[in-house]
PDB file of C-alpha atoms (C1' of nucleotides) in Angstrom:
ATOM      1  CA  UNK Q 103      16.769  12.372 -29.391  1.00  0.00           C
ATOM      2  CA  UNK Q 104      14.326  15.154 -28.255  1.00  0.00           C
ATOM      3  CA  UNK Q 105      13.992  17.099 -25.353  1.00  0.00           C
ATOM      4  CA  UNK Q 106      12.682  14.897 -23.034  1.00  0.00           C
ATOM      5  CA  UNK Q 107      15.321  12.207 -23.577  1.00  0.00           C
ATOM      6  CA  UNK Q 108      14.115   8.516 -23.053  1.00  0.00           C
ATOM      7  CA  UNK Q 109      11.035   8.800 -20.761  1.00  0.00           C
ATOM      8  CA  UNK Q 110       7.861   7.572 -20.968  1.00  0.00           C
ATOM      9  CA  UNK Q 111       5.494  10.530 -20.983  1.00  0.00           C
ATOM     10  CA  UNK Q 112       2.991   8.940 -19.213  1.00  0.00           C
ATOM     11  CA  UNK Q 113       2.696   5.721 -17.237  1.00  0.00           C
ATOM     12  CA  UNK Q 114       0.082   3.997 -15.625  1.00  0.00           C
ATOM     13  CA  UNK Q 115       0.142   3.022 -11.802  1.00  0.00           C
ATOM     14  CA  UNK Q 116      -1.489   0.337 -11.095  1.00  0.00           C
ATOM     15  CA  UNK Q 117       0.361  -2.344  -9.234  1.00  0.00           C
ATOM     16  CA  UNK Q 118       3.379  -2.190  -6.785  1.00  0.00           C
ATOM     17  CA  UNK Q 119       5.538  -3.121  -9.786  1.00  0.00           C
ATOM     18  CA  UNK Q 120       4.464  -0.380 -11.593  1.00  0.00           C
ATOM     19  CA  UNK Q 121       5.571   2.270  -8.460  1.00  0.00           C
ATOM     20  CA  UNK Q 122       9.105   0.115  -8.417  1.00  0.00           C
ATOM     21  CA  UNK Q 123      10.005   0.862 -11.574  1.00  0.00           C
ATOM     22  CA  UNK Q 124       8.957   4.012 -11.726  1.00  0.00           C
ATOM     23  CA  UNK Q 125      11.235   4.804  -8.717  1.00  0.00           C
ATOM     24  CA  UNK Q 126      14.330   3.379  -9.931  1.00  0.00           C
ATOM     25  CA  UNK Q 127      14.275   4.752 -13.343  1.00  0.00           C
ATOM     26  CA  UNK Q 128      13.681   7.838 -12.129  1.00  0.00           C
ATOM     27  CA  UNK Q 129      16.194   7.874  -9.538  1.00  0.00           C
ATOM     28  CA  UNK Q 130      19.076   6.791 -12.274  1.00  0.00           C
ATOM     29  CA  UNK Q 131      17.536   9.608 -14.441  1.00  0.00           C
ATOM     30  CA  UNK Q 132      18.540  11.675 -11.726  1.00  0.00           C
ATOM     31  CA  UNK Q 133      22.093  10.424 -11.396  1.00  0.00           C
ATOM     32  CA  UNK Q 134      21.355   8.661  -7.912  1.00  0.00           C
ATOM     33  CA  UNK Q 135      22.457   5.997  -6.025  1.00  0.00           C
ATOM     34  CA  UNK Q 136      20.018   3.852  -3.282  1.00  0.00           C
ATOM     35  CA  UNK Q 137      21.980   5.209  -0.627  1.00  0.00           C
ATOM     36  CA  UNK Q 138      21.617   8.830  -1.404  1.00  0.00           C
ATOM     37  CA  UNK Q 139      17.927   8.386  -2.606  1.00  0.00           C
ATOM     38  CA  UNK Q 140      17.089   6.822   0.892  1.00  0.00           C
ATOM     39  CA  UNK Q 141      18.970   9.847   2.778  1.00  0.00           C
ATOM     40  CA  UNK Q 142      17.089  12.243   0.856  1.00  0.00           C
ATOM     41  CA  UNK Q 143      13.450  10.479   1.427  1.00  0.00           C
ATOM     42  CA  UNK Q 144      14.688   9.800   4.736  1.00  0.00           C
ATOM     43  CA  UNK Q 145      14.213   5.642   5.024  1.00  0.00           C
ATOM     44  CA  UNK Q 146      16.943   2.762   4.673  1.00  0.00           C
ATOM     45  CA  UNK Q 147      18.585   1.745   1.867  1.00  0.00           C
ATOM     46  CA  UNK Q 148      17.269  -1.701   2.121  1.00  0.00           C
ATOM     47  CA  UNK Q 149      13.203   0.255   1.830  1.00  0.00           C
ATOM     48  CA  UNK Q 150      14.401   1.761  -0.854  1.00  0.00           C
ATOM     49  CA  UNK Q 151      15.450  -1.906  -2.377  1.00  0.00           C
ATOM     50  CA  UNK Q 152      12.756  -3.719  -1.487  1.00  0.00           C
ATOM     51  CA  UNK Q 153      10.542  -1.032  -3.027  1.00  0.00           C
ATOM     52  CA  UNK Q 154      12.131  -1.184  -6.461  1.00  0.00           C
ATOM     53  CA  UNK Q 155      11.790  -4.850  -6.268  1.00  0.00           C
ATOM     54  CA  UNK Q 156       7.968  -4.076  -6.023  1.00  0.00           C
ATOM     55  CA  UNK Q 157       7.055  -4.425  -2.467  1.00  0.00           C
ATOM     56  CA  UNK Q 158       3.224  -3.981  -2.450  1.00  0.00           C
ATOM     57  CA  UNK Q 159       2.944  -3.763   1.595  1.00  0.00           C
ATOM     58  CA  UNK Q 160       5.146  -0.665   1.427  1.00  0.00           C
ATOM     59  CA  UNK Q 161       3.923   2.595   3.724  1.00  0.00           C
ATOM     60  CA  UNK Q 162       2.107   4.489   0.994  1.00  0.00           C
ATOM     61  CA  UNK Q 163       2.920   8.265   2.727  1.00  0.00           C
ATOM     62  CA  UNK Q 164       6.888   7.038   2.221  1.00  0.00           C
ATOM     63  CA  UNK Q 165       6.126   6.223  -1.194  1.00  0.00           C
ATOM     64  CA  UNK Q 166       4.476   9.113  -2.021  1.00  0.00           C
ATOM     65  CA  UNK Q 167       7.641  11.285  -0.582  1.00  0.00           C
ATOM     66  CA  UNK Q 168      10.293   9.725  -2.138  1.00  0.00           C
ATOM     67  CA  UNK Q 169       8.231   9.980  -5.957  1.00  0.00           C
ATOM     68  CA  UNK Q 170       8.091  14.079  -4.704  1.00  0.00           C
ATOM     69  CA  UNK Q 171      11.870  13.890  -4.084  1.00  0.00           C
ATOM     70  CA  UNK Q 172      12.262  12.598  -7.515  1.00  0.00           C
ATOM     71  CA  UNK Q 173      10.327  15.189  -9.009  1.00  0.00           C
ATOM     72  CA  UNK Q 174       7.663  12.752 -10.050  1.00  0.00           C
ATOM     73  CA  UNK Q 175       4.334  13.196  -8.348  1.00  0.00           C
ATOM     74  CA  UNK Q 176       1.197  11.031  -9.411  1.00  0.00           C
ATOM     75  CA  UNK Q 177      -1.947  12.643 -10.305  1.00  0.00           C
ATOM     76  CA  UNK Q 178      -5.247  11.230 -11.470  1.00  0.00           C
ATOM     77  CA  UNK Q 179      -6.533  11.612 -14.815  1.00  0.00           C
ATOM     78  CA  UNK Q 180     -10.172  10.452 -16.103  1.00  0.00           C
ATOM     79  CA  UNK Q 181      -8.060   8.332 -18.851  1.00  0.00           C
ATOM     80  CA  UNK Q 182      -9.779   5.554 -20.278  1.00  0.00           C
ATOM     81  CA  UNK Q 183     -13.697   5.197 -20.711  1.00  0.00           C
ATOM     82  CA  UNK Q 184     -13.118   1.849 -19.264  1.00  0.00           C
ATOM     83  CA  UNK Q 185     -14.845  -1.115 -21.390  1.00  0.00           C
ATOM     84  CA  UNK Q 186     -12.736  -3.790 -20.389  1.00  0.00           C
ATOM     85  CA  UNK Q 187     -12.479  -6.058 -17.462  1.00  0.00           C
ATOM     86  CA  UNK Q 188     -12.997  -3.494 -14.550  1.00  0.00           C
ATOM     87  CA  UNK Q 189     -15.372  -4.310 -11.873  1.00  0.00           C
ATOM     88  CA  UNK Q 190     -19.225  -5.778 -10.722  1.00  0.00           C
ATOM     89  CA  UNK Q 191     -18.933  -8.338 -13.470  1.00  0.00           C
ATOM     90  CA  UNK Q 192     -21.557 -10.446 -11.445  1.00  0.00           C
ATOM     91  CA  UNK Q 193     -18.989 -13.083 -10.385  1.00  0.00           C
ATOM     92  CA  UNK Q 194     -18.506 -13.814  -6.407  1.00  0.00           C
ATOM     93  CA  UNK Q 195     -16.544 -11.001  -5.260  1.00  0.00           C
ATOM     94  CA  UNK Q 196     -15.557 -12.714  -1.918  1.00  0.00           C
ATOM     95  CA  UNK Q 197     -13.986 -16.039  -3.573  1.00  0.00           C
ATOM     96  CA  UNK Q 198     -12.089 -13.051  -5.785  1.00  0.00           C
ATOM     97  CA  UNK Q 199     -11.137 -11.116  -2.910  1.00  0.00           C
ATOM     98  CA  UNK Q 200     -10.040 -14.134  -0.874  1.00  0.00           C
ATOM     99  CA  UNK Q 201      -7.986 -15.104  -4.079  1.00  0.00           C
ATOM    100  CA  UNK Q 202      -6.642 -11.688  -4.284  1.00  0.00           C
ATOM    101  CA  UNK Q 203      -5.220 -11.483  -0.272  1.00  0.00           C
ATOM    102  CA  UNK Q 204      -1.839 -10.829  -0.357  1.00  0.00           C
ATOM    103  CA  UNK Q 205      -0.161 -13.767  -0.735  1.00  0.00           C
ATOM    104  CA  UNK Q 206       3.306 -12.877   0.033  1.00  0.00           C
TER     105      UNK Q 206
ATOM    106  CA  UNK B  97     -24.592  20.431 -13.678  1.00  0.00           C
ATOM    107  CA  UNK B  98     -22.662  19.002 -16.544  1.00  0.00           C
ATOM    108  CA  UNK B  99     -22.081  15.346 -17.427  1.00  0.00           C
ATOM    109  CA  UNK B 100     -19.544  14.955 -15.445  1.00  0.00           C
ATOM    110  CA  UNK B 101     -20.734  16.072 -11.835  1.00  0.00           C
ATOM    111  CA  UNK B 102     -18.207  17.766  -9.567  1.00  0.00           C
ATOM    112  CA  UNK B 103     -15.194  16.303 -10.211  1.00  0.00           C
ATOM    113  CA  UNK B 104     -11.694  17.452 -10.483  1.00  0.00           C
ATOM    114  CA  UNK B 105     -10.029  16.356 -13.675  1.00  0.00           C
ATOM    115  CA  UNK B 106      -7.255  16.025 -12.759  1.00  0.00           C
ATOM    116  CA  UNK B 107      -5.990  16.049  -9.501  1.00  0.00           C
ATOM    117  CA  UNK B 108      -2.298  16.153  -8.132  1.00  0.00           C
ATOM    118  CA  UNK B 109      -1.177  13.061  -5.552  1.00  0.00           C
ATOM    119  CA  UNK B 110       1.155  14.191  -3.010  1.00  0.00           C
ATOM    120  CA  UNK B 111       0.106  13.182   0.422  1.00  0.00           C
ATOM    121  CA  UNK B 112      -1.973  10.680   1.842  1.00  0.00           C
ATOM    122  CA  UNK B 113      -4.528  13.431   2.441  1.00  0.00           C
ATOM    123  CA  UNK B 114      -4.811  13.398  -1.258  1.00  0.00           C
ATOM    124  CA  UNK B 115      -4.970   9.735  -1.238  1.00  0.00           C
ATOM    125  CA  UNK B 116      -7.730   9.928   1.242  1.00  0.00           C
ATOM    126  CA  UNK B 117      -9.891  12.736  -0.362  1.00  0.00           C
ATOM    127  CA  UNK B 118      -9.545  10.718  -4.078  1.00  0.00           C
ATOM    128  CA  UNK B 119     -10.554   7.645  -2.647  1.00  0.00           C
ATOM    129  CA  UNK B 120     -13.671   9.229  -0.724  1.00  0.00           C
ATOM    130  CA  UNK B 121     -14.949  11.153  -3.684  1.00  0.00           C
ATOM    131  CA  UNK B 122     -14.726   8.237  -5.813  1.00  0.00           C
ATOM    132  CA  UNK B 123     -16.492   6.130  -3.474  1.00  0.00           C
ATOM    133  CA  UNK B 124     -19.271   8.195  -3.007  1.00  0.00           C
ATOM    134  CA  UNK B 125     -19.614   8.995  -6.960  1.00  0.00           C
ATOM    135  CA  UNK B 126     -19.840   5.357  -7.380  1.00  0.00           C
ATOM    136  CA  UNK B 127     -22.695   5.269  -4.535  1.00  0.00           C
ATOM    137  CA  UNK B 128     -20.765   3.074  -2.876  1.00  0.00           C
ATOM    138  CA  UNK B 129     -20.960   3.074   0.964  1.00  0.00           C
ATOM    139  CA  UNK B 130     -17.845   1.895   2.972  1.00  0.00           C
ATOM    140  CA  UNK B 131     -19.114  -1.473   3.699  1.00  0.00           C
ATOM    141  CA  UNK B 132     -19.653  -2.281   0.254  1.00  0.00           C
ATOM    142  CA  UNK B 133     -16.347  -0.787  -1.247  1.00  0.00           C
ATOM    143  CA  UNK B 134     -14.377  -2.686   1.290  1.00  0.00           C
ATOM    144  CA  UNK B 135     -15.759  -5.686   0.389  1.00  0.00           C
ATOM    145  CA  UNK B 136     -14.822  -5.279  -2.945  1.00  0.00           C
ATOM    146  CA  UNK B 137     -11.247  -4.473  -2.087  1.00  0.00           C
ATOM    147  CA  UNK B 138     -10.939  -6.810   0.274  1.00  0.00           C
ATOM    148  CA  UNK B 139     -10.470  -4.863   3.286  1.00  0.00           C
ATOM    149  CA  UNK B 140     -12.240  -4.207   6.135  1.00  0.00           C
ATOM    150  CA  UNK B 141     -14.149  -1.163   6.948  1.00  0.00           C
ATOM    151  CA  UNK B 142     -12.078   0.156   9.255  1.00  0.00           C
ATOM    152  CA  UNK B 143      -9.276   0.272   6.519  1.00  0.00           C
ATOM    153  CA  UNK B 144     -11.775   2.430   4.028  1.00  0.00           C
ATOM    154  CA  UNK B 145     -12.322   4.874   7.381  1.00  0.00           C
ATOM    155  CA  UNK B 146      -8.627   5.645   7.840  1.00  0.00           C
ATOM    156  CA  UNK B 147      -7.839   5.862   4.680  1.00  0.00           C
ATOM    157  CA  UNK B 148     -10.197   8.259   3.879  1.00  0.00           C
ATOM    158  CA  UNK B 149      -8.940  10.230   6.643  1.00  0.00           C
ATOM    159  CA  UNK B 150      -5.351  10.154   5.397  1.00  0.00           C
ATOM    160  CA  UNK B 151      -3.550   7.712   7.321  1.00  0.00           C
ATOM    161  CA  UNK B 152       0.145   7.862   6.170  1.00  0.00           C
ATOM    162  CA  UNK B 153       1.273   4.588   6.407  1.00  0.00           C
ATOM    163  CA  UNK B 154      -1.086   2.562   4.789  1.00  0.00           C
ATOM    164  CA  UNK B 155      -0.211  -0.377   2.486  1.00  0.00           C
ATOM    165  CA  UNK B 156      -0.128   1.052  -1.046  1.00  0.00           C
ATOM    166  CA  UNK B 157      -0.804  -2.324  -3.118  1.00  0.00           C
ATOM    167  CA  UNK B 158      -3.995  -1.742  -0.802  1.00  0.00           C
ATOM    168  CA  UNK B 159      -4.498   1.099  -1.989  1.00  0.00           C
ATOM    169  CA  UNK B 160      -3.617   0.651  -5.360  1.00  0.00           C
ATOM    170  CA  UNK B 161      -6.133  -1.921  -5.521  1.00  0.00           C
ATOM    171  CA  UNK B 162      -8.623   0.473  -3.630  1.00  0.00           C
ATOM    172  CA  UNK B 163      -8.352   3.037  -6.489  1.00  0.00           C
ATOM    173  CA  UNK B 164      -8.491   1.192  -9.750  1.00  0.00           C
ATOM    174  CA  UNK B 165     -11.440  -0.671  -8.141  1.00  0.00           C
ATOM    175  CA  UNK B 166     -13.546   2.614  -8.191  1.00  0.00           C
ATOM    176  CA  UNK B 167     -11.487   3.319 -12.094  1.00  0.00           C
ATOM    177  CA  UNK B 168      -9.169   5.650 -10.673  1.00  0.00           C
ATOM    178  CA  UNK B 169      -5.852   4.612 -10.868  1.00  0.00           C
ATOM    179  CA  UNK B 170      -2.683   6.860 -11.092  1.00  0.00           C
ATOM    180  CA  UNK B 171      -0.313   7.858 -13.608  1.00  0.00           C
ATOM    181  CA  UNK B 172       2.843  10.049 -13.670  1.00  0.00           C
ATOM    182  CA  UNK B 173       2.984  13.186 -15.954  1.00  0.00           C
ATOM    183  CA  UNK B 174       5.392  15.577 -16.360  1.00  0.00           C
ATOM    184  CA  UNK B 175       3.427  17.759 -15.003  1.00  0.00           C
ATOM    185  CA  UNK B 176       5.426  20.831 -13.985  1.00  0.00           C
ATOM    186  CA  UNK B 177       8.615  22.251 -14.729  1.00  0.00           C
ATOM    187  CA  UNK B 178       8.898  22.971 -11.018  1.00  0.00           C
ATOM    188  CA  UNK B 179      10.072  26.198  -9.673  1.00  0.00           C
ATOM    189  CA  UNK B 180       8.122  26.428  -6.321  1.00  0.00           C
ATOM    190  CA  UNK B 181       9.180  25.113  -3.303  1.00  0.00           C
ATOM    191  CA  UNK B 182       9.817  21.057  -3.717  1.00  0.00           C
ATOM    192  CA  UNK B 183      12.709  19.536  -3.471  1.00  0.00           C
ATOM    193  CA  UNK B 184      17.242  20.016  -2.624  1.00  0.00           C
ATOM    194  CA  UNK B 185      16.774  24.074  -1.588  1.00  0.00           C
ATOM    195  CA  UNK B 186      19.989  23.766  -0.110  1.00  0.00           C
ATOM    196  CA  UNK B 187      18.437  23.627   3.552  1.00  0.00           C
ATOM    197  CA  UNK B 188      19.995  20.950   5.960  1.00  0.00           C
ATOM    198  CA  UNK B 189      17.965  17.645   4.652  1.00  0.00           C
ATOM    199  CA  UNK B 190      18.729  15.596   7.867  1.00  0.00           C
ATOM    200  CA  UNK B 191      16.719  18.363   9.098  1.00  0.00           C
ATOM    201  CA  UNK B 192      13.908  17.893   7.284  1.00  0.00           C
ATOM    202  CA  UNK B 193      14.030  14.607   7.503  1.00  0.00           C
ATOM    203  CA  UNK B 194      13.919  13.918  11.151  1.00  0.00           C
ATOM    204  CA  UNK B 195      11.041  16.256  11.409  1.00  0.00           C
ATOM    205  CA  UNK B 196       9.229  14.898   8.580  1.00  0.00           C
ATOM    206  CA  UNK B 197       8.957  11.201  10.364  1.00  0.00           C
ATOM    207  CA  UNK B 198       6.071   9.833  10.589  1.00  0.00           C
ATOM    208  CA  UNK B 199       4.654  11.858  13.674  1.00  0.00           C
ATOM    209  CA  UNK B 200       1.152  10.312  13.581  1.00  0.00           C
TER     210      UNK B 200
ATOM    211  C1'  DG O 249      44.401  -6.766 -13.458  1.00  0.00           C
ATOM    212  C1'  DG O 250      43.117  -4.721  -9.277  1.00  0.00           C
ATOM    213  C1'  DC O 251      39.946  -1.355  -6.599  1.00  0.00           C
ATOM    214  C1'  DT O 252      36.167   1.206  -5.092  1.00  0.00           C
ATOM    215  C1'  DA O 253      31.248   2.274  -5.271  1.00  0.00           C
ATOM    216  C1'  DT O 254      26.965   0.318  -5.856  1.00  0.00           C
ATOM    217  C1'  DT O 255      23.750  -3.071  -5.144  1.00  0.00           C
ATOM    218  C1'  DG O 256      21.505  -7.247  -3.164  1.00  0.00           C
ATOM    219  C1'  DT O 257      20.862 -10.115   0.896  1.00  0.00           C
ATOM    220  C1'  DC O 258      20.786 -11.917   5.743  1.00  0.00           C
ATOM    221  C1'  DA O 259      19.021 -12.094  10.850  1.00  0.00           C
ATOM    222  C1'  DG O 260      17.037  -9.851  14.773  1.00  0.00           C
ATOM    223  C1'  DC O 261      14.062  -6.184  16.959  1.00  0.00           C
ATOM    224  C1'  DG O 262      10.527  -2.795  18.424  1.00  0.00           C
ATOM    225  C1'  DA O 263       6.574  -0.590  16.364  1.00  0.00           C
ATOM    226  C1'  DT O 264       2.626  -0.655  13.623  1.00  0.00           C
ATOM    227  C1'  DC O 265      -0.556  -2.692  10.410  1.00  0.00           C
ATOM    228  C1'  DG O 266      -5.041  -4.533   9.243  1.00  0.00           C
ATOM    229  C1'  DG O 267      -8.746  -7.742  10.862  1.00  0.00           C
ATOM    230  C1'  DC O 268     -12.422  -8.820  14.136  1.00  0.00           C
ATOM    231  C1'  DG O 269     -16.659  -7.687  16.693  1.00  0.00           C
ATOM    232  C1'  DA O 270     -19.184  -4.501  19.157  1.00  0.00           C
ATOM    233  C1'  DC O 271     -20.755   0.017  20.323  1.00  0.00           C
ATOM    234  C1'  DA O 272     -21.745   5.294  19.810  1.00  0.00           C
ATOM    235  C1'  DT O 273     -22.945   8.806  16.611  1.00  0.00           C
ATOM    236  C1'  DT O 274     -24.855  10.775  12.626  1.00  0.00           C
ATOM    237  C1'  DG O 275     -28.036  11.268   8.625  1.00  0.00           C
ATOM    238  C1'  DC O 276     -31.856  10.352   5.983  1.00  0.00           C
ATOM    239  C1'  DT O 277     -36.425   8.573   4.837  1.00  0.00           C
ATOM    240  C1'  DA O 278     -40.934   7.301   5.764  1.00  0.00           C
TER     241       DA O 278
ATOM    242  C1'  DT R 284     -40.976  11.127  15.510  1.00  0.00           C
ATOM    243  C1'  DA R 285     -39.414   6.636  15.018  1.00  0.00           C
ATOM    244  C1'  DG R 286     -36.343   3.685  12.779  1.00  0.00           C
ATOM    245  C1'  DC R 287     -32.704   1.986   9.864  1.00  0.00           C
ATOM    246  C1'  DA R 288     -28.433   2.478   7.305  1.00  0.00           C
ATOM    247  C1'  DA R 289     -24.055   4.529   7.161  1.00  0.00           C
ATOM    248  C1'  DT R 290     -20.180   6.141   9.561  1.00  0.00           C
ATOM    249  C1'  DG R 291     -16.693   6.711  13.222  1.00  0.00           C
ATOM    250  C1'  DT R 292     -14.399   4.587  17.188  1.00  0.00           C
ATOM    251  C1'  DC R 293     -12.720   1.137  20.720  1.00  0.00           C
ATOM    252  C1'  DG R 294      -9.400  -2.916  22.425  1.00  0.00           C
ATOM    253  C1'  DC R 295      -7.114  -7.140  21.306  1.00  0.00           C
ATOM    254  C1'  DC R 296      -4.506 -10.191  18.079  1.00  0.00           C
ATOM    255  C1'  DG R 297      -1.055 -12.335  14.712  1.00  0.00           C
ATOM    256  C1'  DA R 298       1.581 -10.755  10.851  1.00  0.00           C
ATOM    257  C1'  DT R 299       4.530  -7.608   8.825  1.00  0.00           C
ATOM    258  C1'  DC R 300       6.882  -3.245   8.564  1.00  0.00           C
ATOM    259  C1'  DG R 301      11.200  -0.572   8.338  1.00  0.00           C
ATOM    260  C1'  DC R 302      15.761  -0.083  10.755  1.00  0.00           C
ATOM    261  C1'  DT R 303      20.366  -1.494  12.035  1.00  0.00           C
ATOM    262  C1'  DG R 304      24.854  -3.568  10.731  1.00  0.00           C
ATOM    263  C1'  DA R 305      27.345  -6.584   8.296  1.00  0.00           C
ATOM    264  C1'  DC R 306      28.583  -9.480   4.455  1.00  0.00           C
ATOM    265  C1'  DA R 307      28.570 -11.174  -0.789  1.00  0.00           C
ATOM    266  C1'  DA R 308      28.153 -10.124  -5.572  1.00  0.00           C
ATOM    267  C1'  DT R 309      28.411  -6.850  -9.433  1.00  0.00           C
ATOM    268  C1'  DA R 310      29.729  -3.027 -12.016  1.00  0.00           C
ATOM    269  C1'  DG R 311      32.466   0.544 -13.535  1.00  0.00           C
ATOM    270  C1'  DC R 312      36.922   2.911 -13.468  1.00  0.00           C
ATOM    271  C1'  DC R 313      41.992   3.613 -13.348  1.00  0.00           C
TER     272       DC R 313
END
DNA sequence: GGCTATTGTCAGCGATCGGCGACATTGCTA
DNA sequence: TAGCAATGTCGCCGATCGCTGACAATAGCC
């Protein structure tokens, strides 16, 4: 085992998923519980639930705090070069963005 | 100018004023006007304004889906040890809390 | 085995979101 | 200078947020 112990060096953020499970592995890595988490960021216990569950309507400023109370800020990087599936793919963008509404 | 303009390589996320200052930049490097960057999101214009402006408690799947539509999307790094002022400096964290509340 | 801490879930409530449509302001180009 | 596009702002609306407080269901420990 190195240094860094189990952790993923770098993740990708990208859905609400990906902020939920970022939150609650890092706040086990930091020995917490939901309940002292939530004091420290300064929300419920049940935000902090529903937020490690994924929520995607979550209040992004609260979001943002309680990833700063773990130590674990996001930052941008110019990763990938992007050749895949991104965007303007000539397809109708409203029937996509109606598709994409937030369902739940 | 170099190849890759003005832009900030990488960039630290901590507030929504980050948020807001990412999102504009990217929009405007992708000569995309409000209007047509909303419609891709599928949001209205008045979303992309306050945004851009920082509002705090914006949805973040919104916004999620806001930044890796202009191929920005976030990641978490390890980035520094930490030794400034963050996080637990023994100060009364109710405190902090209350003050920190979502003003607006 | 029994107990305590942790976690997940429920309903109700005030506050706020994000959308709509229109209007003022600004900026740029011809 | 005139004119158009982009941007910033307004009020109203249904939908959803996050909070409280309590109760199950697990999990981990002695």
């Amino acid at each position: 085992m190195s240094t860094y112990g189990d952790f993923e060096a770098i993740m990708l953020i990208r859905t609400p998923q990906d902020i939920g499970a970022l939150l609650r592995e890092s706040r086990k890595k930091a020995g917490l519980g939901q309940a002292e988490l939530a004091r420290r960021i300064g929300v419920s216990r049940q935000w902090v639930v529903e937020v490690e569950r994924g929520k995607p309507r979550a209040e992004m400023g609260l979001v943002l705090r309680a990833l700063n109370t773990l130590d674990n800020p996001l930052q941008t990087g110019l990763t990938a070069p992007y050749d895949g599936v991104a965007d303007t793919p000539d397809i109708d963008i409203d029937a996509i963005v109606e598709a994409a509404r937030q369902p739940r």
